[in-house]
Coordinates of C-alpha atoms and ligand atoms in Angstrom, one line a residue:
M126 CA 16.5 8.7 13.5
A127 CA 18.6 9.0 16.6
G128 CA 17.3 8.2 20.1
K129 CA 19.8 8.1 22.9
D130 CA 21.8 4.9 22.9
H131 CA 20.4 3.1 25.9
K132 CA 22.8 0.1 25.6
E133 CA 23.3 -0.3 29.3
L134 CA 19.7 0.3 30.2
L135 CA 18.5 -2.2 27.6
S136 CA 21.1 -4.8 28.6
A137 CA 19.9 -4.4 32.2
K138 CA 16.3 -4.7 31.1
L139 CA 17.1 -7.8 29.0
E140 CA 18.9 -9.4 31.9
R141 CA 15.9 -8.8 34.2
M142 CA 13.3 -10.1 31.8
S143 CA 11.8 -13.5 32.2
L144 CA 11.5 -15.8 29.2
R145 CA 7.8 -15.1 28.8
Q146 CA 8.5 -11.3 29.0
K147 CA 11.1 -11.7 26.3
I148 CA 8.6 -13.6 24.1
G149 CA 6.0 -11.0 24.9
Q150 CA 8.3 -8.4 23.3
M151 CA 8.4 -10.6 20.2
T152 CA 4.6 -10.6 20.0
M153 CA 2.5 -8.2 17.9
A154 CA -1.2 -8.5 18.8
E155 CA -4.2 -6.9 17.0
R156 CA -5.9 -4.1 19.0
L157 CA -9.3 -5.8 18.8
S158 CA -7.9 -8.9 20.7
T159 CA -5.9 -7.0 23.3
T160 CA -6.5 -4.9 26.4
A161 CA -4.1 -2.5 28.0
E162 CA -3.9 -5.0 30.9
D163 CA -2.8 -7.6 28.4
V164 CA 0.0 -5.3 27.3
R165 CA 1.2 -5.0 30.9
R166 CA 0.8 -8.5 32.0
H167 CA 2.3 -10.1 28.9
S168 CA 4.9 -7.3 28.1
L169 CA 3.6 -7.2 24.5
G170 CA 6.1 -5.7 22.1
A171 CA 3.7 -4.2 19.6
I172 CA 0.1 -3.7 18.7
L173 CA -1.2 -3.5 15.1
C174 CA -4.4 -1.7 13.9
G175 CA -5.2 -4.0 10.9
G176 CA -7.0 -2.8 7.8
G177 CA -10.3 -1.3 8.8
S178 CA -9.6 -1.8 12.5
H179 CA -10.1 1.6 14.2
P180 CA -10.8 2.5 17.8
G181 CA -14.0 4.2 19.1
N182 CA -15.6 6.5 16.5
N183 CA -12.5 6.4 14.4
E184 CA -11.7 10.0 15.3
L185 CA -8.3 11.3 16.1
V186 CA -9.0 11.4 19.8
D187 CA -9.9 7.8 19.8
W188 CA -6.6 6.8 18.2
I189 CA -4.7 8.9 20.7
A190 CA -6.6 7.5 23.7
M191 CA -6.0 3.9 22.4
N192 CA -2.2 4.1 22.3
D193 CA -2.0 6.2 25.4
A194 CA -3.8 3.5 27.3
F195 CA -1.5 0.8 25.9
W196 CA 1.5 3.0 26.8
Q197 CA 0.3 3.7 30.4
A198 CA -0.2 0.0 31.1
A199 CA 3.2 -1.0 29.8
M200 CA 4.9 1.7 31.8
D201 CA 3.3 0.4 35.0
E202 CA 6.5 -1.1 36.2
E203 CA 4.6 -3.4 38.7
G204 CA 5.8 -6.7 37.4
S205 CA 6.6 -5.5 33.9
P206 CA 9.9 -4.5 32.3
G207 CA 8.5 -1.0 31.6
I208 CA 9.0 -1.1 27.8
P209 CA 6.3 0.6 25.8
P210 CA 4.8 -1.2 22.8
L211 CA 5.1 0.1 19.3
V212 CA 1.7 0.7 17.6
G213 CA 1.6 0.2 13.9
V214 CA -0.9 0.8 11.0
D215 CA -1.0 0.4 7.2
A216 CA -0.9 4.1 6.3
V217 CA 0.0 3.0 2.7
H218 CA -1.5 6.0 0.9
G219 CA -1.9 8.4 3.8
H220 CA -3.4 7.4 7.1
G221 CA -6.2 5.9 5.2
N222 CA -7.7 3.8 8.0
L223 CA -8.5 7.0 10.0
K224 CA -11.6 8.9 8.9
G225 CA -10.9 12.3 7.7
A226 CA -7.2 11.8 7.0
T227 CA -5.6 12.9 3.8
V228 CA -5.9 10.1 1.2
F229 CA -3.1 10.1 -1.5
P230 CA -2.9 8.1 -4.7
H231 CA -1.8 4.5 -4.3
N232 CA 1.8 3.7 -5.1
I233 CA 1.1 2.7 -8.7
G234 CA 0.0 6.3 -9.4
L235 CA 3.1 7.6 -7.7
G236 CA 5.1 5.3 -9.9
A237 CA 3.4 7.0 -12.9
A238 CA 4.3 10.4 -11.5
G239 CA 7.9 9.1 -11.0
D240 CA 9.0 11.9 -8.7
P241 CA 11.1 10.9 -5.6
Q242 CA 10.5 14.4 -4.2
L243 CA 6.8 14.1 -4.5
V244 CA 7.0 10.7 -2.7
A245 CA 9.1 12.3 0.0
E246 CA 6.6 15.1 0.5
I247 CA 3.8 12.5 0.8
A248 CA 5.8 10.4 3.3
R249 CA 6.3 13.5 5.5
A250 CA 2.7 14.4 5.3
T251 CA 1.7 10.9 6.1
A252 CA 4.1 10.8 9.0
R253 CA 2.7 14.0 10.5
E254 CA -0.8 12.5 10.4
I255 CA 0.3 9.3 12.0
L256 CA 2.0 11.2 14.8
A257 CA -1.1 13.3 15.1
S258 CA -3.0 10.1 16.0
G259 CA -0.3 9.1 18.6
L260 CA 1.1 6.1 16.7
E261 CA 4.8 5.4 15.8
W262 CA 5.0 2.8 13.1
N263 CA 3.8 2.6 9.4
F264 CA 3.7 -0.8 7.6
A265 CA 5.0 1.0 4.5
P266 CA 6.4 1.3 1.9
A267 CA 5.8 -1.8 -0.1
L268 CA 8.8 -2.4 -2.3
S269 CA 6.9 -4.9 -4.4
V270 CA 7.9 -5.1 -8.1
A271 CA 4.7 -5.9 -10.0
R272 CA 5.4 -8.5 -12.7
N273 CA 1.9 -9.7 -13.3
C274 CA -1.1 -7.4 -13.2
K275 CA -3.5 -10.2 -12.3
W276 CA -2.0 -9.7 -8.8
G277 CA -4.5 -8.0 -6.5
R278 CA -1.8 -5.9 -4.9
S279 CA -0.3 -4.4 -8.1
Y280 CA -1.5 -1.0 -7.0
E281 CA 0.6 -1.2 -3.9
S282 CA 3.7 -1.4 -6.1
F283 CA 5.4 1.6 -7.6
G284 CA 5.7 -0.4 -10.9
S285 CA 7.5 -3.2 -12.7
D286 CA 10.9 -1.5 -12.9
P287 CA 13.2 -2.4 -10.0
A288 CA 15.2 0.8 -10.3
L289 CA 12.0 3.0 -10.1
V290 CA 10.8 1.0 -7.0
A291 CA 14.2 1.3 -5.4
R292 CA 14.4 5.1 -5.9
L293 CA 10.8 5.9 -4.8
G294 CA 11.0 3.4 -1.9
A295 CA 14.2 4.8 -0.5
S296 CA 12.8 8.3 -0.8
Y297 CA 9.7 7.3 1.2
V298 CA 11.7 5.6 3.9
E299 CA 14.1 8.5 4.4
A300 CA 11.3 11.0 4.6
L301 CA 9.0 9.0 6.8
Q302 CA 11.7 8.2 9.3
G303 CA 13.1 11.7 9.0
E304 CA 9.7 12.8 10.3
R305 CA 10.0 10.3 13.1
V306 CA 7.8 7.5 12.1
I307 CA 9.2 4.0 11.8
A308 CA 9.1 2.5 8.3
C309 CA 8.5 -1.1 7.4
V310 CA 9.7 -2.1 4.0
K311 CA 7.7 -5.1 2.6
H312 CA 7.2 -7.8 1.7
W313 CA 10.5 -9.6 1.9
V314 CA 10.8 -11.0 -0.8
G315 CA 9.4 -11.5 -4.3
D316 CA 5.7 -10.7 -3.5
G317 CA 5.1 -9.2 -7.0
G318 CA 6.7 -12.1 -8.9
T319 CA 4.3 -15.0 -8.1
W320 CA 3.1 -17.5 -10.6
Q321 CA 0.1 -16.0 -12.5
G322 CA 0.1 -13.1 -10.0
M323 CA -1.5 -15.2 -7.3
D324 CA -1.3 -13.4 -4.0
Q325 CA 0.8 -15.3 -1.5
G326 CA 1.7 -17.8 -4.3
D327 CA 5.0 -19.1 -5.4
T328 CA 7.7 -16.9 -7.0
A329 CA 9.6 -19.5 -9.0
L330 CA 12.8 -17.7 -10.2
P331 CA 16.5 -18.5 -10.3
W332 CA 18.6 -16.7 -7.7
E333 CA 20.0 -14.2 -10.2
E334 CA 16.6 -13.0 -11.2
L335 CA 15.2 -12.8 -7.7
E336 CA 18.2 -10.8 -6.7
A337 CA 18.1 -8.4 -9.6
T338 CA 14.3 -7.9 -9.7
H339 CA 13.0 -8.3 -6.1
I340 CA 16.0 -7.9 -3.8
A341 CA 17.8 -5.0 -5.4
P342 CA 14.9 -2.5 -4.7
Y343 CA 15.5 -3.0 -0.9
L344 CA 19.1 -2.1 -0.9
P345 CA 18.8 1.7 -1.0
S346 CA 16.0 1.6 1.7
L347 CA 18.2 -0.6 3.9
Q348 CA 21.1 1.8 3.4
A349 CA 18.7 4.6 4.3
G350 CA 18.2 3.0 7.6
A351 CA 14.8 1.3 7.4
L352 CA 14.2 0.1 10.9
T353 CA 11.9 -2.8 10.1
V354 CA 11.3 -5.4 7.4
M355 CA 8.1 -7.4 6.9
V356 CA 8.4 -10.9 5.5
S357 CA 6.2 -11.9 2.6
F358 CA 3.5 -14.6 2.4
N359 CA 4.8 -15.9 -0.9
S360 CA 7.3 -18.7 -1.4
W361 CA 10.5 -18.7 -3.3
N362 CA 10.8 -21.9 -5.5
G363 CA 8.2 -23.6 -3.2
D364 CA 9.7 -22.6 0.1
K365 CA 7.7 -20.1 2.2
C366 CA 9.6 -16.9 3.0
H367 CA 8.3 -17.0 6.6
G368 CA 10.5 -20.1 7.2
H369 CA 13.4 -19.2 4.9
R370 CA 16.6 -19.1 6.9
F371 CA 18.7 -18.2 3.9
L372 CA 16.6 -15.2 2.9
V373 CA 16.0 -13.9 6.4
T374 CA 19.2 -14.7 8.4
E375 CA 22.0 -15.4 5.9
L376 CA 21.0 -12.8 3.3
L377 CA 19.1 -10.0 5.0
K378 CA 20.8 -10.0 8.4
Q379 CA 24.2 -11.4 7.8
R380 CA 25.1 -10.4 4.2
L381 CA 23.1 -7.2 4.0
G382 CA 23.8 -6.3 7.7
F383 CA 20.2 -5.5 8.6
A384 CA 20.1 -4.8 12.4
G385 CA 16.5 -3.9 12.8
I386 CA 13.3 -6.0 13.4
V387 CA 12.2 -8.7 10.9
L388 CA 8.4 -8.9 11.3
S389 CA 6.1 -11.7 10.2
D390 CA 3.0 -10.9 8.2
W391 CA -0.6 -11.6 9.5
N392 CA -0.4 -15.2 10.8
G393 CA 2.2 -15.7 8.1
I394 CA 3.8 -18.5 10.2
D395 CA 0.6 -20.6 10.0
Y396 CA 1.6 -21.6 6.4
L397 CA 4.7 -23.4 7.6
D398 CA 3.2 -26.4 9.1
A399 CA -0.2 -27.7 10.3
D400 CA 1.5 -28.4 13.6
Y401 CA 1.6 -24.9 15.1
A402 CA 4.6 -25.7 17.4
I403 CA 6.6 -26.7 14.3
A404 CA 5.5 -23.6 12.4
V405 CA 6.6 -21.4 15.3
R406 CA 9.9 -23.2 15.7
K407 CA 10.7 -23.0 11.9
S408 CA 10.0 -19.2 11.7
V409 CA 11.8 -18.2 14.9
N410 CA 14.8 -20.3 13.8
A411 CA 14.7 -18.9 10.3
G412 CA 15.4 -15.5 12.0
L413 CA 12.1 -13.6 12.3
D414 CA 12.1 -11.4 15.4
M415 CA 8.6 -10.2 15.9
F416 CA 5.4 -12.1 15.1
M417 CA 2.1 -10.6 13.8
V418 CA -0.3 -13.0 15.6
P419 CA -3.4 -10.8 15.7
E420 CA -5.8 -13.0 17.7
R421 CA -3.9 -16.2 18.7
W422 CA -1.0 -14.3 20.4
R423 CA -1.5 -16.1 23.8
E424 CA -1.1 -19.4 22.0
F425 CA 2.0 -18.1 20.2
I426 CA 3.6 -17.1 23.5
D427 CA 2.8 -20.4 25.2
T428 CA 4.0 -22.4 22.1
L429 CA 7.3 -20.5 21.8
E430 CA 8.0 -20.8 25.5
G431 CA 7.5 -24.6 25.1
Q432 CA 9.8 -24.7 22.1
V433 CA 12.6 -23.0 24.1
R434 CA 12.1 -25.2 27.1
E435 CA 12.2 -28.3 25.0
G436 CA 15.4 -27.1 23.3
H437 CA 14.0 -26.6 19.8
V438 CA 14.8 -22.9 19.9
E439 CA 17.9 -21.6 21.5
L440 CA 17.6 -18.9 24.2
A441 CA 20.3 -17.1 22.3
R442 CA 17.9 -16.7 19.3
I443 CA 15.3 -15.2 21.7
D444 CA 17.8 -12.8 23.1
D445 CA 18.9 -11.8 19.6
A446 CA 15.3 -11.0 18.6
V447 CA 14.6 -9.1 21.8
R448 CA 17.9 -7.2 21.5
R449 CA 16.9 -6.1 18.0
I450 CA 13.4 -5.0 19.2
L451 CA 14.9 -3.0 22.1
R452 CA 17.5 -1.5 19.8
V453 CA 14.8 -0.3 17.4
K454 CA 12.7 1.1 20.2
S455 CA 15.8 2.8 21.6
R456 CA 17.0 4.2 18.2
Y457 CA 13.4 5.5 17.6
G458 CA 13.6 7.3 21.0
L459 CA 10.6 5.4 22.3
L460 CA 12.1 5.1 25.8
D461 CA 12.7 8.9 26.0
M462 CA 9.3 9.9 24.6
P463 CA 6.4 11.2 26.7
R464 CA 3.2 9.2 26.7
P465 CA 1.3 9.5 23.4
A466 CA -1.2 12.0 24.7
H467 CA 1.6 14.4 25.8
R468 CA 3.8 14.3 22.7
A469 CA 4.4 17.5 20.7
K470 CA 3.0 16.2 17.4
T471 CA 0.0 14.4 18.9
G472 CA -3.2 16.0 17.7
N473 CA -1.1 18.4 15.6
A474 CA -2.9 20.8 13.2
D475 CA -1.2 19.3 10.2
F476 CA -3.8 16.5 10.3
A477 CA -5.8 16.7 7.1
C478 CA -4.7 20.3 6.7
A479 CA -5.2 22.2 3.4
A480 CA -1.5 21.9 2.5
H481 CA -1.8 18.1 2.7
R482 CA -4.9 18.0 0.6
D483 CA -3.2 20.3 -2.0
L484 CA -0.3 17.9 -2.0
A485 CA -2.7 15.0 -2.6
R486 CA -4.3 16.9 -5.4
K487 CA -0.9 17.6 -7.0
A488 CA 0.0 13.9 -6.7
A489 CA -3.3 12.9 -8.3
R490 CA -2.6 15.4 -11.1
Q491 CA 0.9 14.2 -11.7
S492 CA -0.1 10.5 -11.7
Q493 CA -2.5 10.8 -14.6
V494 CA -1.3 9.1 -17.8
L495 CA -2.7 10.2 -21.2
L496 CA -2.8 7.2 -23.4
K497 CA -4.8 8.6 -26.3
N498 CA -6.0 12.0 -27.5
E499 CA -7.6 12.3 -30.9
R500 CA -9.8 15.0 -32.4
Q501 CA -8.3 17.4 -29.9
A502 CA -10.8 16.0 -27.4
L503 CA -8.4 17.2 -24.6
P504 CA -8.0 19.6 -23.0
L505 CA -11.7 20.4 -22.3
G506 CA -12.8 24.0 -22.5
R507 CA -14.7 25.8 -19.7
E508 CA -17.1 27.0 -22.4
Q509 CA -17.9 23.4 -23.5
R510 CA -21.1 21.7 -22.5
I511 CA -19.6 18.8 -20.6
L512 CA -21.5 15.7 -19.6
V513 CA -19.9 13.5 -16.9
A514 CA -20.9 9.9 -16.7
G515 CA -19.8 6.4 -15.6
K516 CA -19.9 4.5 -12.3
N517 CA -16.6 5.9 -10.9
A518 CA -17.3 9.6 -11.7
H519 CA -18.8 10.5 -8.4
N520 CA -17.6 7.8 -6.0
L521 CA -14.9 8.7 -3.5
G522 CA -14.6 5.1 -2.3
H523 CA -13.9 3.8 -5.8
Q524 CA -11.3 6.4 -6.6
C525 CA -9.5 5.7 -3.3
G526 CA -9.5 1.9 -3.5
G527 CA -8.5 -0.6 -0.8
W528 CA -6.9 0.3 2.6
T529 CA -9.2 3.3 3.0
V530 CA -11.3 3.4 6.2
S531 CA -11.9 -0.3 5.6
W532 CA -9.5 -3.0 4.5
Q533 CA -11.2 -3.7 1.2
G534 CA -12.1 -0.1 0.6
E535 CA -15.4 1.7 0.5
S536 CA -18.1 2.6 -2.1
G537 CA -19.9 5.9 -2.2
N538 CA -19.2 9.3 -0.6
G539 CA -20.2 8.8 3.0
T540 CA -17.0 7.9 4.9
I541 CA -14.1 9.6 3.1
T542 CA -13.3 13.3 3.1
G543 CA -12.4 14.7 -0.3
E544 CA -13.6 15.6 -3.8
T545 CA -14.8 13.2 -6.5
I546 CA -13.6 13.5 -10.1
W547 CA -17.1 14.8 -11.0
Q548 CA -16.9 17.5 -8.2
G549 CA -13.4 18.5 -9.5
I550 CA -14.7 18.9 -13.0
Q551 CA -17.7 20.8 -11.8
A552 CA -15.5 23.2 -9.8
L553 CA -13.5 24.1 -12.9
A554 CA -16.4 24.0 -15.4
P555 CA -19.6 25.0 -13.5
Q556 CA -21.9 24.3 -16.4
A557 CA -20.9 20.6 -16.5
V558 CA -23.6 18.2 -15.7
L559 CA -23.6 14.7 -14.1
D560 CA -25.4 11.9 -15.8
E561 CA -26.8 10.1 -12.8
S562 CA -28.0 7.3 -15.0
L563 CA -24.5 5.9 -15.0
D564 CA -25.2 4.2 -18.4
G565 CA -25.0 7.3 -20.6
S566 CA -28.7 7.4 -21.4
G567 CA -28.7 11.1 -20.3
A568 CA -26.5 12.1 -23.2
D569 CA -28.0 14.4 -25.8
P570 CA -25.9 15.9 -28.6
R571 CA -28.2 18.9 -28.6
L572 CA -27.1 19.6 -25.0
H573 CA -23.6 18.2 -24.7
D574 CA -20.4 18.9 -26.7
V575 CA -18.3 16.3 -25.0
A576 CA -18.6 13.5 -22.4
V577 CA -16.2 12.4 -19.6
V578 CA -16.9 8.8 -18.8
V579 CA -15.2 7.6 -15.6
I580 CA -15.1 3.8 -15.5
G581 CA -13.0 0.9 -14.1
E582 CA -12.7 -1.2 -11.0
T583 CA -14.4 -1.2 -7.6
P584 CA -12.2 -1.4 -4.5
Y585 CA -10.3 -4.5 -3.3
A586 CA -7.3 -5.5 -1.3
E587 CA -4.8 -8.4 -1.3
G588 CA -6.0 -11.7 -2.7
H589 CA -9.5 -10.3 -3.1
G590 CA -8.0 -8.3 -6.0
D591 CA -6.6 -11.2 -7.8
I592 CA -7.7 -12.1 -11.3
R593 CA -7.9 -15.9 -11.3
H594 CA -8.8 -17.8 -14.5
G595 CA -11.0 -20.6 -13.3
D596 CA -11.2 -21.8 -9.7
H597 CA -7.9 -23.5 -9.4
L598 CA -6.3 -22.7 -6.1
F599 CA -2.8 -21.8 -5.1
A600 CA -0.5 -23.8 -7.3
E601 CA 2.4 -24.2 -4.9
A602 CA 2.8 -26.4 -1.9
G603 CA 2.6 -24.8 1.5
A604 CA -0.2 -22.4 0.8
M605 CA -2.3 -24.1 3.4
I606 CA -3.4 -23.1 6.8
N607 CA -3.9 -26.1 9.1
G608 CA -4.1 -28.3 6.0
L609 CA -6.7 -26.1 4.3
M610 CA -6.2 -24.1 1.2
N611 CA -6.8 -20.4 2.0
P612 CA -7.6 -18.5 -1.2
L613 CA -9.5 -15.3 -0.8
D614 CA -12.4 -14.9 -3.3
A615 CA -10.9 -13.4 -6.4
Y616 CA -12.0 -10.1 -8.0
A617 CA -12.7 -11.6 -11.4
K618 CA -11.6 -14.2 -13.9
S619 CA -10.5 -11.9 -16.7
L620 CA -8.3 -8.9 -17.2
V621 CA -10.6 -7.9 -20.1
L622 CA -12.5 -5.0 -18.8
A623 CA -15.4 -5.5 -21.2
E624 CA -15.9 -9.0 -19.6
T625 CA -15.4 -7.9 -16.0
H626 CA -17.3 -4.6 -16.2
P627 CA -19.4 -4.6 -19.4
E628 CA -21.4 -1.6 -18.1
D629 CA -18.3 0.6 -18.8
L630 CA -18.1 -0.2 -22.6
A631 CA -21.9 0.0 -22.8
C632 CA -21.8 3.5 -21.4
I633 CA -19.0 4.7 -23.6
R634 CA -20.7 3.3 -26.7
S635 CA -24.1 4.6 -25.8
I636 CA -22.8 8.1 -25.7
A637 CA -20.4 7.9 -28.6
A638 CA -23.3 6.5 -30.8
R639 CA -25.0 9.8 -30.2
G640 CA -22.1 11.6 -31.9
I641 CA -20.7 13.0 -28.7
P642 CA -16.9 12.5 -28.3
V643 CA -16.0 10.6 -25.2
V644 CA -13.0 11.2 -22.9
T645 CA -12.7 8.0 -20.9
V646 CA -11.0 8.0 -17.5
L647 CA -10.1 4.6 -16.1
V648 CA -10.0 4.3 -12.3
S649 CA -8.2 1.0 -11.6
G650 CA -5.5 -0.6 -9.4
R651 CA -3.7 -1.9 -12.5
P652 CA -3.5 -2.0 -16.3
L653 CA -6.5 -3.8 -17.8
I654 CA -7.2 -5.0 -21.3
I655 CA -9.2 -2.1 -22.6
D656 CA -8.9 -2.3 -26.4
A657 CA -12.7 -2.0 -27.0
E658 CA -13.0 0.9 -24.6
I659 CA -10.1 2.8 -26.0
D660 CA -11.2 2.3 -29.6
A661 CA -14.6 3.8 -28.7
S662 CA -13.0 6.8 -27.0
A663 CA -11.6 10.0 -28.5
A664 CA -9.3 10.3 -25.5
F665 CA -8.3 7.8 -22.8
V666 CA -6.6 8.5 -19.4
A667 CA -5.2 6.0 -17.0
S668 CA -6.1 7.5 -13.6
W669 CA -5.0 4.6 -11.4
L670 CA -6.4 5.0 -7.8
P671 CA -6.0 8.8 -7.6
G672 CA -7.1 9.2 -3.9
A673 CA -9.5 11.6 -2.4
E674 CA -8.6 14.8 -4.3
G675 CA -10.4 14.3 -7.6
R676 CA -9.8 17.8 -8.7
G677 CA -6.3 16.8 -9.5
V678 CA -7.7 14.6 -12.3
A679 CA -9.9 17.5 -13.5
E680 CA -7.0 19.9 -13.6
V681 CA -5.3 17.9 -16.4
L682 CA -8.6 17.2 -18.2
M683 CA -9.3 20.9 -18.3
G684 CA -5.7 21.8 -19.4
E685 CA -5.0 23.7 -16.2
H686 CA -1.8 21.6 -16.1
D687 CA -0.3 19.4 -18.8
F688 CA -0.3 15.6 -18.4
S689 CA 3.1 14.5 -17.1
G690 CA 2.4 10.9 -15.9
R691 CA 4.2 8.1 -17.7
L692 CA 3.4 4.3 -17.4
P693 CA 5.4 2.7 -14.6
L694 CA 4.9 -0.7 -16.3
P695 CA 4.0 -2.0 -19.8
W696 CA 0.3 -2.0 -20.5
P697 CA -0.8 -5.5 -21.6
G698 CA -2.2 -5.9 -25.1
P699 CA -5.2 -8.1 -26.0
E700 CA -3.1 -11.3 -26.2
H701 CA -1.8 -10.7 -22.7
G702 CA -4.7 -12.2 -20.7
D703 CA -2.0 -13.9 -18.7
G704 CA -1.2 -10.5 -17.1
L705 CA 2.5 -10.7 -17.7
L706 CA 4.0 -7.2 -17.6
V707 CA 6.4 -7.5 -20.5
E708 CA 7.2 -5.2 -23.4
A709 CA 6.6 -7.8 -26.1
G710 CA 3.0 -7.4 -27.3
A711 CA 2.3 -4.6 -24.9
A712 CA -0.4 -2.1 -25.9
F713 CA 1.8 0.7 -24.6
P714 CA 5.4 0.4 -23.4
A715 CA 6.5 1.4 -19.9
G716 CA 7.4 5.1 -20.0
H717 CA 4.5 5.9 -22.4
G718 CA 2.4 8.9 -21.8
L719 CA 1.2 11.8 -24.0
G720 CA 1.2 15.5 -23.2
L721 CA -1.3 18.0 -24.5
S722 CA 1.3 18.6 -27.2
A723 CA -0.2 19.5 -30.5
T724 CA -3.4 20.5 -28.9
R725 CA -3.4 24.0 -27.6
Q726 CA -3.5 24.1 -23.8
R727 CA -6.3 26.3 -22.6
L728 CA -5.0 28.4 -19.7
G729 CA -7.9 30.9 -19.7
E730 CA -7.1 33.5 -22.5
N731 CA -3.4 32.7 -22.4
A732 CA -3.4 29.6 -24.6
I733 CA 0.1 28.2 -25.1
D734 CA 1.4 25.4 -27.2
A735 CA 3.2 22.6 -25.3
T736 CA 5.2 21.1 -28.1
S737 CA 8.4 19.8 -26.3
P738 CA 9.9 16.9 -28.2
E739 CA 9.4 14.7 -25.1
Q740 CA 5.8 15.6 -24.8
V741 CA 5.3 15.0 -28.5
A742 CA 7.0 11.6 -28.2
G743 CA 5.0 10.9 -25.1
V744 CA 7.8 8.9 -23.5
R745 CA 9.8 9.7 -20.4
R746 CA 13.3 8.4 -20.3
I747 CA 13.3 6.6 -17.0
Ligands
GLC21 C1 -1.7 -7.9 5.6 C2 -0.7 -7.5 4.6 C3 0.4 -6.5 5.1 C4 -0.2 -5.7 6.2 C5 -0.6 -6.5 7.3 C6 -1.2 -5.7 8.5 O1 -2.0 -9.2 5.5 O2 -0.1 -8.5 3.8 O3 0.8 -5.8 4.0 O4 0.8 -4.7 6.6 O5 -1.5 -7.6 7.0 O6 -2.4 -5.2 8.1

């Protein structure tokens, strides 16, 4: 990404800026707490549109108008340094916040597809849709290495293998920035390794393991030129990353040579101390450059100004942070770009175009992992009388998961554009029927040859997705905000699906008891303990969170394409209620996944046998 090098211009601007203007550049406010006049008056460096925070009617024109107004205000040189803000969003599986945007599978499904080229195509498509909305910055990709599937953010990870995360993450960064959107690799560092998978908890590891598992995946992305890094809420051995000088300054900036922006997470500095001034001081001196202080940004500016004036923060540290921010804005070309409303890619026709939806369908298809296929249940035949049942069969919100239109995700089919899994099956097998009862009571062996039962989780994001046994709170010190523990209500207490969602097993059993073979499709953000469900099923597919193009799932169920997905992490067995993602005792190993091998694929009249040794073995060599 090569904007002109504005060294002289930026140095001159830096020289002319007041302390408050410099601190303003270090401040990222949330759009709901900020006006265009605020951006001008306080020289705000960035604006974020948090999960579910969308302007106006959440149409493309509303997003364009929002950033254009911020830009115009910033460039009103009257009393301001004339530096535009960067506007960022969590487009973590497509521009999911924005109604109508293309919604791709979440990262765990892309890990199952395991294809860096596919990830690059998705990053480019996502970039085009971000640019269409007039924004510049994507808080993605997450380079989390999931080590415990009780973690509510497991689905934001490409998997449990650091090498896979490294490869797919770098592919995403190169493609996104190549398409001229700023990447933000996150969360630095160790977010997927916390004790019991508790979000924002403590990652207690020796240095060697932290380096090999959680730091290594960042290296290719940093080498690819990622322009920003977001610091993680978690702690390392009890010390919060947001105040960790070694991890941020000595390691990331000095040893690894990162020259871009180190960004805090949402009020992440609050954890450092109940005294906000000390929290601010610790985080700035640890080496963070920009601070995501969504609502309290005025207090942040005042507090940091006070810390500098009292000598607790060196002016040189402020200048280093602002120099990095200006360097990124210059390298991105922000200072040469026209206002958002006048940019070439703004409002471009790529937004939600057919090619992007086809790509999302391909990604959904390639992410499906076939765990079991007995009695030649799959592939389904068009001539079969197919019953489709289960709570997730016809629910776009559920198949998309969190970070889709709203932070926690949606339920139903009213707000997301796409095709449910049921609609995808119906398109390929018009005589299929949907059992609206959701509990399988509509099944009749006189009418139905086979049933597809789509089950699993309902949407969640961040700590709301955690599985926490019992009500104990964060185990590690420091997880307090102003002296109060801050756990989000957990999703459930158990990874055992039959305990968390008994309706799913009941539906499967109800249909199977009628002598109808069941093909179960699990829509979930992670592996779950599903022994009972899989035993009651003739075939079982891990669908992950496939996104808005459900026909991609239908295409492998119907044998239009073979299954190619492989587990990006071990699948816990019944004794792994602790959620640890380890091979010992796993129900299925990482890399597992069957093809429609012995079963004849139905491609219309041209049936072919797929009997490659790899498909028969069902394991991909990662
Ligand atoms: C959240 C997440 C982070 C996200 C940020 C902005 O708390 O931890 O991944 O980018 O806030 O929405």
